[in-house]
Amino acid sequence: MAFMTVQTAPFDDQKPGTSGLRKKVKTFQQAHYLENFVQSTFDALGDCHGQTLVVGGDGRFYNQTAIQIILKMAAASGFRHVWVGQNGILSTPAASCVIRRYQAFGGIILSASHNPAGEHGDFGIKFNMANGGPAPESITGAIFKNSLSISEYQISDSDDINLSETGTQNLDGMTVEVIDAVADYADLMAELFDFAAIHKLLTRGDFRMRFDAMHAVTGPYAIEILEKRLGAPEGTVINGIPLPDFGEGHPDPNLTYAEELVEEMFSADAPDFGAASDGDGDRNMILGNNVFVTPSDSLAILAANADLVPAYRGGLKGVARSMPTSQAVDRVAAKLNIEAHETPTGWKFFGNLLDADRATLCGEESFGTGSNHIREKDGLWAVLFWLNILAARDLPVVDIVEHHWQEYGRNYYTRHDYEAIPTEQAQTLMQHLEHQLADLPGSQFDGRKVQYADNFSYRDPVDNSVADKQGIRIGFEGGDRIIYRLSGTGTEGATLRVYIESYQADQNKQHLDTQQALADLIELAESLAMIRDLTGRTAPTVIT
Ligand code: G1P
Ligand code: ZN
């Protein structure tokens, strides 16, 4: 066994996006492609000698092949100890949990989240720091820079590691410890929530729940926690076996892609509570009997009910939401008299606020919610938080939501996505919007007056770093907003996301259909951006 130095040449497309590097599997399968990115990452981290690492992924096609390469490269770069999830599995939240529990130097997570998997699907890789959270822009920028000038990488020529059994093995002087992928995470959940109360709820016989793991990574976690530890009947978790192609599905927990669950939750004999998670387990969708809870409302409701959960009983230090997320949680923060932060899209922007204890709960409209227990959003955590609330309040989901609106008002909210637009068209559209920004403030549209119009810029209050051009915001007096941004996670052309929000304090007007309630703002959003004219699209691809 020996370490080898392999000559290579740079690829020019290894710039990490909103959440690491995501590409088609066949891109990653090119000779040296993964190796270049891994070496560029290790080099960006400085001296890796004697360091410790966590490695795992969502189990999609190419996961194990990539892990074998990464382990051999980690050994050649001097890492001392690596923890790997059994069979190469670690959900994104579990990886964050394991990095923190074992005080590792960092971790490599292999996932393209909810993007379709399989040989013709997507693959992804990202690095998380010692705090368990995604690498900040200073590191991802350095990785990209290294990737543009790389000329060689180091790798061991050892045999593959056996990932199917727990225990320690040696790889050219580096210890590889294959760990149970679920246990540490499940233990952490038991520390945070009132498992006794949830157990009682799930076993009392008149409460039914359904969890859709969508054939992705959360299956084993949900079965262990919900069915084994909390006593929910077998079969509570559906599609619980992770498959390398996610059963040819699109494991994005929303009303469009989680059809099976949505159909059941909107049927005559619907369970009391339904939830789903995505490919790598960090997203969540919450449903009640014939009701869908928007992620922005869910975040606000968790914040308003946090005192019911043992881990948060001492009070929240603050809350944070991504800019496009509705302002519902801000109203809760105002009432609790705690800080409310507005950050750019992407979980990495919450890291400093969590580390500095300036935010306890965080969330994004894109079905992501989490807290200071780890440094990633966490799908099952959100589900358990809801179960904890349901156990404590003994009310149906719909009542909890409606009581919330009565108290705080309702933020009607929708997101319209236009997927796979040719990149040039999308850029023209954004420029066209940008050109209008200076003139918009003060203009009136259907009785709404524009209060501000800008391209969102964020100054991190902890380290003062600045992130510019994070999305176009058009804000109206009274709090209504239209926001436009281009996705940073797509792998085909550009995806335009349009976010529309309107606040309604009047209880008699809180029960409209969301698309109807927002119809005039939706029309305005289309006409300001000239979506039809500039892209030829007459309707969004996905509405959430
Ligand atoms: C999307 C979501 C964003 C989330 C990210 C990673 O990014 O909008 O909130 O953090 O996926 O899950 P986008 O494609 O919009 O850049
Ligand atoms: Zn995800």
Coordinates of C-alpha atoms and ligand atoms in Angstrom, one line a residue:
M1 CA 0.0 0.0 0.0
A2 CA 1.3 3.4 -0.9
F3 CA 0.3 7.0 -1.5
M4 CA 0.4 8.1 -5.1
T5 CA 0.6 11.5 -6.7
V6 CA -1.7 11.7 -9.7
Q7 CA -1.3 14.4 -12.4
T8 CA -4.5 16.2 -13.3
A9 CA -5.8 19.3 -15.1
P10 CA -8.4 21.7 -13.8
F11 CA -12.1 21.7 -14.6
D12 CA -13.6 25.1 -14.9
D13 CA -17.1 24.3 -13.4
Q14 CA -16.4 23.4 -9.8
K15 CA -17.8 26.5 -8.2
P16 CA -20.0 25.4 -5.2
G17 CA -23.6 26.7 -5.3
T18 CA -26.2 27.3 -2.6
S19 CA -25.3 24.0 -1.0
G20 CA -22.0 22.5 -2.3
L21 CA -21.2 21.2 -5.8
R22 CA -24.1 19.6 -7.6
K23 CA -23.8 18.1 -11.1
K24 CA -25.0 15.2 -13.1
V25 CA -23.7 11.8 -12.1
K26 CA -21.9 11.5 -15.4
T27 CA -20.0 14.8 -14.8
F28 CA -18.8 13.3 -11.5
Q29 CA -17.8 10.1 -13.2
Q30 CA -15.3 11.8 -15.5
A31 CA -11.8 10.8 -14.7
H32 CA -10.3 13.0 -11.9
Y33 CA -13.4 15.1 -11.5
L34 CA -14.3 14.1 -7.9
E35 CA -10.7 13.8 -7.0
N36 CA -9.9 17.4 -8.1
F37 CA -12.7 18.8 -6.0
V38 CA -11.8 16.7 -2.9
Q39 CA -8.1 17.8 -3.2
S40 CA -9.1 21.4 -3.7
T41 CA -11.2 21.1 -0.6
F42 CA -8.5 19.6 1.6
D43 CA -6.1 22.2 0.3
A44 CA -8.5 25.0 1.2
L45 CA -8.7 23.7 4.8
G46 CA -4.9 23.9 5.4
D47 CA -2.9 21.2 7.0
C48 CA -5.0 18.1 7.4
H49 CA -2.4 16.0 9.2
G50 CA -3.7 14.3 12.3
Q51 CA -7.2 15.7 11.7
T52 CA -10.5 13.9 12.0
L53 CA -13.3 13.7 9.4
V54 CA -16.9 12.5 9.1
V55 CA -18.0 11.1 5.7
G56 CA -21.5 10.0 4.6
G57 CA -24.2 10.6 2.1
D58 CA -27.8 10.2 1.2
G59 CA -27.3 6.7 -0.4
R60 CA -27.9 7.8 -4.0
F61 CA -26.2 6.2 -7.0
Y62 CA -22.4 6.8 -6.8
N63 CA -22.4 7.4 -3.0
Q64 CA -20.3 4.4 -2.1
T65 CA -17.9 4.8 -5.1
A66 CA -17.3 8.4 -4.1
I67 CA -16.8 7.4 -0.4
Q68 CA -14.1 4.9 -1.3
I69 CA -12.2 7.6 -3.3
I70 CA -12.6 10.2 -0.5
L71 CA -11.3 7.8 2.1
K72 CA -8.2 7.0 0.1
M73 CA -7.6 10.7 -0.5
A74 CA -8.1 11.5 3.2
A75 CA -5.5 8.9 4.1
A76 CA -3.0 10.4 1.6
S77 CA -3.7 13.9 3.0
G78 CA -2.8 12.8 6.5
F79 CA -6.2 12.5 8.2
R80 CA -5.9 10.4 11.3
H81 CA -9.5 9.2 11.9
V82 CA -12.6 9.1 9.8
W83 CA -16.1 8.2 10.9
V84 CA -18.3 6.8 8.1
G85 CA -22.0 5.9 8.3
Q86 CA -22.7 2.2 7.8
N87 CA -23.2 1.5 4.1
G88 CA -22.0 5.0 3.4
I89 CA -25.3 6.5 4.8
L90 CA -25.6 9.6 6.9
S91 CA -28.5 12.0 6.4
T92 CA -27.4 15.6 6.3
P93 CA -28.7 16.4 9.8
A94 CA -27.1 13.2 11.1
A95 CA -23.8 14.1 9.6
S96 CA -24.0 17.5 11.3
C97 CA -24.9 15.8 14.6
V98 CA -22.0 13.3 14.3
I99 CA -19.4 16.0 13.5
R100 CA -20.4 17.9 16.6
R101 CA -20.7 14.8 18.9
Y102 CA -17.3 13.5 18.0
Q103 CA -15.8 17.0 17.7
A104 CA -14.5 16.2 14.3
F105 CA -12.5 18.7 12.2
G106 CA -15.2 18.6 9.6
G107 CA -17.2 16.4 7.3
I108 CA -17.9 15.6 3.7
I109 CA -21.6 15.1 2.8
L110 CA -22.5 13.5 -0.4
S111 CA -25.9 14.5 -1.6
A112 CA -27.8 16.4 -4.2
S113 CA -30.7 16.8 -1.7
H114 CA -34.1 16.4 -3.4
N115 CA -32.7 16.3 -7.0
P116 CA -33.5 13.1 -8.8
A117 CA -31.0 10.3 -8.3
G118 CA -29.8 7.3 -10.3
E119 CA -27.2 6.9 -13.0
H120 CA -28.8 9.7 -15.1
G121 CA -29.7 11.9 -12.1
D122 CA -27.6 14.3 -9.9
F123 CA -24.9 13.9 -7.4
G124 CA -23.4 16.4 -5.0
I125 CA -20.6 17.0 -2.5
K126 CA -20.1 19.6 0.2
F127 CA -17.8 20.2 3.1
N128 CA -19.1 21.0 6.6
M129 CA -17.0 22.7 9.3
A130 CA -16.2 21.7 12.9
N131 CA -19.4 23.4 14.1
G132 CA -21.4 20.9 11.9
G133 CA -22.5 23.6 9.4
P134 CA -21.8 24.1 5.7
A135 CA -18.5 25.8 4.9
P136 CA -18.7 29.6 4.7
E137 CA -18.1 31.5 1.5
S138 CA -14.5 32.1 2.4
I139 CA -13.8 28.3 2.2
T140 CA -16.1 27.6 -0.8
G141 CA -14.4 30.5 -2.6
A142 CA -10.9 29.0 -1.8
I143 CA -12.1 25.6 -3.0
F144 CA -13.2 27.0 -6.3
K145 CA -9.9 29.0 -6.7
N146 CA -7.9 25.8 -6.0
S147 CA -10.0 23.8 -8.5
L148 CA -9.0 26.3 -11.3
S149 CA -5.3 25.7 -10.9
I150 CA -5.0 22.1 -9.6
S151 CA -2.3 20.0 -11.2
E152 CA -2.1 16.9 -9.0
Y153 CA -3.8 15.1 -6.2
Q154 CA -2.7 12.5 -3.6
I155 CA -4.5 9.1 -3.1
S156 CA -3.8 5.8 -1.5
D157 CA -3.8 2.7 -3.7
S158 CA -5.2 0.5 -0.8
D159 CA -8.2 -1.8 -1.2
D160 CA -11.7 -0.6 -0.6
I161 CA -13.0 -0.4 2.9
N162 CA -15.9 -2.7 3.9
L163 CA -18.7 -0.2 4.7
S164 CA -21.3 -2.8 5.5
E165 CA -20.3 -3.6 9.0
T166 CA -19.7 -1.3 12.0
G167 CA -16.3 -1.3 13.5
T168 CA -12.8 0.0 12.9
Q169 CA -10.5 -0.7 9.9
N170 CA -7.1 0.6 8.9
L171 CA -6.5 2.4 5.6
D172 CA -2.8 3.1 5.1
G173 CA -2.3 4.3 8.7
M174 CA -5.7 6.1 8.9
T175 CA -8.4 4.6 11.2
V176 CA -11.8 4.3 9.4
E177 CA -14.6 3.8 11.9
V178 CA -17.9 2.6 10.4
I179 CA -20.6 3.8 12.7
D180 CA -24.3 3.1 13.1
A181 CA -25.8 5.8 10.9
V182 CA -28.9 6.4 13.1
A183 CA -28.0 5.9 16.7
D184 CA -26.3 9.2 17.5
Y185 CA -29.0 11.2 15.8
A186 CA -31.8 9.3 17.4
D187 CA -30.2 9.9 20.9
L188 CA -30.0 13.6 20.2
M189 CA -33.7 13.8 19.3
A190 CA -34.6 12.0 22.5
E191 CA -32.6 14.6 24.5
L192 CA -34.5 17.5 22.8
F193 CA -38.1 16.4 22.8
D194 CA -40.6 15.0 25.3
F195 CA -40.5 11.4 24.0
A196 CA -42.7 10.2 26.8
A197 CA -45.6 12.5 25.8
I198 CA -45.1 11.8 22.1
H199 CA -45.1 8.0 22.8
K200 CA -48.4 8.4 24.6
L201 CA -49.9 10.3 21.7
L202 CA -48.7 7.8 19.1
T203 CA -49.9 4.8 21.1
R204 CA -53.2 5.9 22.4
G205 CA -55.1 4.6 19.5
D206 CA -57.1 7.6 18.2
F207 CA -54.2 9.5 16.7
R208 CA -52.9 8.4 13.3
M209 CA -49.8 9.7 11.5
R210 CA -48.1 9.0 8.2
F211 CA -44.5 9.7 7.4
D212 CA -43.3 9.5 3.8
A213 CA -39.6 8.9 3.5
M214 CA -39.9 9.0 -0.3
H215 CA -37.4 6.1 -0.7
A216 CA -34.6 8.4 0.4
V217 CA -32.3 8.6 3.3
T218 CA -34.8 9.3 6.2
G219 CA -36.4 5.9 6.0
P220 CA -34.1 4.2 8.6
Y221 CA -34.1 7.2 10.8
A222 CA -37.9 7.5 10.8
I223 CA -38.5 3.8 11.4
E224 CA -36.1 3.8 14.3
I225 CA -37.4 6.9 16.0
L226 CA -41.1 6.9 15.2
E227 CA -41.9 3.2 15.1
K228 CA -39.3 1.7 17.4
R229 CA -38.6 4.3 20.0
L230 CA -41.9 6.2 20.0
G231 CA -44.2 3.2 19.4
A232 CA -46.0 4.3 16.3
P233 CA -47.6 1.3 14.5
E234 CA -45.5 -0.4 11.9
G235 CA -46.4 1.1 8.5
T236 CA -46.5 4.6 9.9
V237 CA -43.4 5.2 7.7
I238 CA -44.1 4.7 4.0
N239 CA -41.5 4.3 1.3
G240 CA -39.0 3.7 4.1
I241 CA -36.4 1.8 2.2
P242 CA -33.7 4.0 0.7
L243 CA -33.0 3.2 -3.0
P244 CA -30.0 4.4 -5.1
D245 CA -32.5 6.0 -7.5
F246 CA -35.0 7.0 -4.8
G247 CA -37.5 4.7 -6.6
E248 CA -37.2 7.0 -9.7
G249 CA -39.1 9.6 -7.7
H250 CA -38.3 13.2 -6.9
P251 CA -37.9 13.3 -3.2
D252 CA -38.8 16.9 -2.6
P253 CA -41.4 17.1 0.1
N254 CA -43.9 19.5 -1.4
L255 CA -47.5 19.3 -2.7
T256 CA -46.4 18.4 -6.2
Y257 CA -43.8 15.7 -5.6
A258 CA -45.1 14.0 -2.4
E259 CA -48.2 12.9 -4.2
E260 CA -48.9 9.7 -2.4
L261 CA -48.8 11.3 1.0
V262 CA -50.8 14.4 -0.2
E263 CA -53.5 12.2 -1.6
E264 CA -53.9 10.4 1.6
M265 CA -53.8 13.5 3.8
F266 CA -56.5 15.2 1.7
S267 CA -58.8 12.1 1.6
A268 CA -62.0 11.5 3.6
D269 CA -60.3 9.1 6.0
A270 CA -57.1 11.2 6.4
P271 CA -54.7 10.6 9.3
D272 CA -54.3 13.4 11.9
F273 CA -50.8 14.2 11.0
G274 CA -48.7 13.7 7.9
A275 CA -45.1 14.6 7.1
A276 CA -42.4 13.9 4.6
S277 CA -38.7 14.5 4.2
D278 CA -36.4 14.9 1.2
G279 CA -33.5 13.0 -0.4
D280 CA -30.9 13.8 2.4
G281 CA -33.3 14.3 5.3
D282 CA -33.0 18.0 5.9
R283 CA -36.3 19.2 4.5
N284 CA -39.8 18.6 5.9
M285 CA -43.4 19.1 4.9
I286 CA -46.1 19.2 7.5
L287 CA -49.7 18.3 6.9
G288 CA -52.8 17.8 9.0
N289 CA -56.1 16.2 8.2
N290 CA -57.0 18.0 5.0
V291 CA -54.6 20.8 5.6
F292 CA -51.1 21.8 4.5
V293 CA -48.9 24.0 6.7
T294 CA -46.7 26.3 4.7
P295 CA -43.1 26.1 5.8
S296 CA -43.1 29.8 6.7
D297 CA -46.1 29.3 8.9
S298 CA -44.6 26.2 10.4
L299 CA -41.5 28.1 11.4
A300 CA -43.7 30.8 13.1
I301 CA -45.8 28.2 14.8
L302 CA -42.7 26.3 16.2
A303 CA -41.3 29.6 17.5
A304 CA -44.7 30.5 19.1
N305 CA -44.9 27.1 20.8
A306 CA -41.3 26.5 21.7
D307 CA -41.9 26.6 25.4
L308 CA -43.7 23.3 25.1
V309 CA -40.5 21.5 24.1
P310 CA -38.0 20.6 26.8
A311 CA -35.0 21.8 24.8
Y312 CA -36.4 25.3 24.3
R313 CA -38.2 25.8 27.5
G314 CA -35.6 28.3 28.7
G315 CA -36.7 30.7 25.9
L316 CA -35.4 31.4 22.4
K317 CA -32.4 33.7 21.9
G318 CA -33.7 34.8 18.6
V319 CA -35.1 33.6 15.3
A320 CA -33.7 33.8 11.7
R321 CA -35.3 33.3 8.3
S322 CA -34.0 33.5 4.8
M323 CA -35.0 36.7 3.0
P324 CA -37.7 35.1 0.8
T325 CA -39.3 33.3 3.7
S326 CA -42.5 35.0 4.8
Q327 CA -42.4 37.5 7.6
A328 CA -44.8 35.4 9.8
V329 CA -42.0 34.5 12.3
D330 CA -41.0 38.1 12.7
R331 CA -44.4 38.8 14.3
V332 CA -43.8 36.0 16.8
A333 CA -40.3 37.4 17.6
A334 CA -41.7 40.9 18.1
K335 CA -44.2 39.4 20.6
L336 CA -41.5 37.4 22.4
N337 CA -39.3 40.4 22.3
I338 CA -36.4 38.6 20.7
E339 CA -34.1 39.3 17.7
A340 CA -35.4 38.4 14.2
H341 CA -32.7 38.1 11.5
E342 CA -33.2 38.1 7.8
T343 CA -30.4 36.3 5.9
P344 CA -29.8 35.3 2.3
T345 CA -31.0 32.0 1.0
G346 CA -29.0 29.0 2.1
W347 CA -28.5 27.4 5.5
K348 CA -24.8 28.5 5.7
F349 CA -25.9 32.0 6.5
F350 CA -27.5 30.9 9.8
G351 CA -24.2 29.4 11.1
N352 CA -22.7 32.5 12.7
L353 CA -26.0 33.5 14.3
L354 CA -26.4 30.0 15.8
D355 CA -22.8 29.9 17.0
A356 CA -23.0 33.3 18.5
D357 CA -26.3 32.3 20.2
R358 CA -28.2 35.1 18.5
A359 CA -30.7 32.7 17.0
T360 CA -32.2 29.5 18.4
L361 CA -34.7 28.6 15.6
C362 CA -34.1 29.1 11.9
G363 CA -36.1 28.4 8.8
E364 CA -36.5 28.8 5.0
E365 CA -39.6 28.8 2.9
S366 CA -38.1 25.9 1.0
F367 CA -39.3 23.4 3.5
G368 CA -36.3 23.8 5.8
T369 CA -36.4 24.3 9.6
G370 CA -33.9 23.8 12.3
S371 CA -32.3 24.9 15.5
N372 CA -29.1 25.3 17.4
H373 CA -29.0 21.5 18.1
I374 CA -27.0 21.1 14.9
R375 CA -25.9 23.3 12.0
E376 CA -28.1 22.0 9.2
K377 CA -31.8 22.2 8.7
D378 CA -33.4 19.0 10.0
G379 CA -36.5 17.3 8.6
L380 CA -37.3 14.8 11.3
W381 CA -36.5 17.3 14.0
A382 CA -39.3 19.5 12.6
V383 CA -41.7 16.5 12.6
L384 CA -40.9 15.7 16.2
F385 CA -41.3 19.3 17.2
W386 CA -44.8 19.2 15.7
L387 CA -45.6 15.9 17.4
N388 CA -44.4 17.4 20.7
I389 CA -46.7 20.4 20.2
L390 CA -49.6 18.1 19.2
A391 CA -49.0 16.0 22.3
A392 CA -48.9 19.0 24.6
R393 CA -51.9 20.9 23.1
D394 CA -54.1 18.0 22.1
L395 CA -55.6 19.9 19.2
P396 CA -55.9 19.1 15.5
V397 CA -53.2 20.6 13.3
V398 CA -55.8 22.8 11.6
D399 CA -56.8 24.4 14.9
I400 CA -53.2 25.1 15.9
V401 CA -52.7 26.9 12.5
E402 CA -55.9 28.9 12.7
H403 CA -55.4 29.9 16.3
H404 CA -52.0 31.2 15.2
W405 CA -53.5 33.3 12.4
Q406 CA -56.1 34.7 14.8
E407 CA -53.4 35.8 17.2
Y408 CA -50.7 37.0 14.7
G409 CA -52.5 37.5 11.4
R410 CA -51.9 35.4 8.3
N411 CA -49.1 35.8 5.8
Y412 CA -50.5 34.4 2.6
Y413 CA -47.5 33.0 0.8
T414 CA -46.6 31.3 -2.4
R415 CA -43.6 30.5 -4.5
H416 CA -43.7 30.1 -8.3
D417 CA -40.8 28.3 -9.9
Y418 CA -40.0 28.5 -13.6
E419 CA -37.5 25.6 -14.1
A420 CA -34.9 25.1 -16.9
I421 CA -35.1 28.5 -18.5
P422 CA -32.2 29.1 -20.9
T423 CA -29.6 30.9 -18.8
E424 CA -29.4 33.9 -21.0
Q425 CA -33.1 34.6 -20.9
A426 CA -33.1 34.3 -17.1
Q427 CA -30.2 36.8 -16.9
T428 CA -32.0 39.3 -19.2
L429 CA -35.1 39.0 -17.0
M430 CA -33.1 39.8 -13.9
Q431 CA -31.4 42.7 -15.5
H432 CA -34.7 44.0 -16.8
L433 CA -35.9 44.0 -13.1
E434 CA -32.7 45.5 -11.8
H435 CA -33.1 48.5 -14.2
Q436 CA -36.5 49.3 -12.7
L437 CA -35.4 49.3 -9.1
A438 CA -34.4 52.9 -8.8
D439 CA -37.7 54.2 -10.1
L440 CA -40.1 51.8 -8.3
P441 CA -40.2 53.3 -4.7
G442 CA -43.3 55.5 -4.4
S443 CA -45.1 53.9 -7.4
Q444 CA -48.7 52.7 -6.9
F445 CA -50.1 49.4 -8.2
D446 CA -53.7 48.5 -7.6
G447 CA -53.7 50.6 -4.4
R448 CA -50.3 49.2 -3.2
K449 CA -47.5 51.7 -2.8
V450 CA -43.9 50.4 -3.3
Q451 CA -41.9 51.2 -0.1
Y452 CA -38.5 49.8 -1.2
A453 CA -37.0 48.0 -4.2
D454 CA -33.5 46.6 -4.1
N455 CA -31.2 43.7 -4.7
F456 CA -30.8 42.3 -1.2
S457 CA -27.5 42.7 0.5
Y458 CA -26.7 41.1 3.8
R459 CA -24.1 42.1 6.3
D460 CA -23.5 39.3 8.8
P461 CA -23.8 40.9 12.3
V462 CA -21.2 38.5 13.7
D463 CA -18.3 38.7 11.3
N464 CA -19.4 41.7 9.2
S465 CA -19.0 39.7 6.0
V466 CA -21.2 41.0 3.2
A467 CA -23.2 39.0 0.6
D468 CA -24.5 41.1 -2.2
K469 CA -27.1 40.5 -4.9
Q470 CA -29.1 37.9 -3.0
G471 CA -32.4 38.5 -4.8
I472 CA -34.6 41.3 -5.9
R473 CA -37.1 42.6 -3.3
I474 CA -40.1 44.8 -4.0
G475 CA -41.7 45.7 -0.7
F476 CA -45.0 47.5 -0.4
E477 CA -46.4 49.5 2.5
G478 CA -48.2 47.2 4.9
G479 CA -45.6 44.4 4.4
D480 CA -46.7 42.8 1.1
R481 CA -43.7 41.6 -1.0
I482 CA -42.6 40.2 -4.3
I483 CA -39.2 38.7 -4.5
Y484 CA -37.2 37.3 -7.5
R485 CA -34.1 35.2 -7.5
L486 CA -32.3 32.6 -9.6
S487 CA -31.7 29.2 -8.0
G488 CA -28.2 28.3 -7.0
T489 CA -28.9 24.6 -6.9
G490 CA -30.3 23.7 -10.3
T491 CA -28.2 21.6 -12.7
E492 CA -30.1 22.5 -15.9
G493 CA -30.3 26.0 -17.3
A494 CA -31.7 28.5 -14.8
T495 CA -34.6 28.3 -12.4
L496 CA -36.4 31.6 -11.7
R497 CA -38.1 31.7 -8.3
V498 CA -40.8 34.2 -7.6
Y499 CA -41.9 34.6 -4.0
I500 CA -45.2 36.4 -3.2
E501 CA -46.5 37.4 0.2
S502 CA -49.4 39.3 1.5
Y503 CA -50.4 40.0 5.1
Q504 CA -54.0 39.7 6.3
A505 CA -54.9 40.7 9.9
D506 CA -58.7 40.4 9.3
Q507 CA -59.9 37.1 10.7
N508 CA -62.8 37.0 8.2
K509 CA -60.4 37.1 5.3
Q510 CA -58.0 34.4 6.5
H511 CA -59.6 31.4 4.8
L512 CA -59.2 32.1 1.1
D513 CA -57.4 29.9 -1.3
T514 CA -53.8 31.1 -1.3
Q515 CA -53.5 31.5 -5.1
Q516 CA -56.7 33.5 -5.1
A517 CA -55.8 35.6 -2.2
L518 CA -52.6 36.5 -4.0
A519 CA -53.9 36.7 -7.5
D520 CA -53.4 40.4 -8.1
L521 CA -49.8 40.3 -6.7
I522 CA -49.1 37.2 -8.8
E523 CA -50.2 39.1 -11.9
L524 CA -48.1 42.1 -10.9
A525 CA -45.1 39.9 -10.3
E526 CA -45.5 38.5 -13.9
S527 CA -45.9 41.9 -15.5
L528 CA -43.1 43.7 -13.7
A529 CA -40.7 40.9 -14.7
M530 CA -42.3 40.3 -18.2
I531 CA -41.9 36.6 -17.6
R532 CA -44.2 35.7 -20.5
D533 CA -42.4 38.0 -23.0
L534 CA -38.9 37.3 -21.9
T535 CA -39.1 33.5 -21.4
G536 CA -42.1 32.4 -23.3
R537 CA -43.5 30.7 -20.2
T538 CA -47.2 31.1 -19.5
A539 CA -47.2 29.3 -16.2
P540 CA -44.8 28.2 -13.5
T541 CA -43.4 24.7 -13.5
V542 CA -44.0 24.2 -9.8
I543 CA -46.1 26.1 -7.3
T544 CA -45.6 25.7 -3.6
Ligands
G1P1 C1 -32.8 25.9 -2.6 C2 -33.7 26.7 -1.6 C3 -32.9 27.1 -0.4 C4 -32.2 26.0 0.2 C5 -31.3 25.2 -0.9 C6 -30.7 24.0 -0.3 O1 -31.8 26.8 -3.1 O2 -34.4 27.7 -2.2 O3 -33.8 27.8 0.5 O4 -31.3 26.4 1.2 O5 -32.2 24.9 -2.0 O6 -31.6 23.1 0.1 P1 -31.9 27.6 -4.5 O7 -32.1 26.5 -5.5 O8 -33.2 28.5 -4.4 O9 -30.7 28.4 -4.6
ZN2 ZN -32.1 18.4 1.3

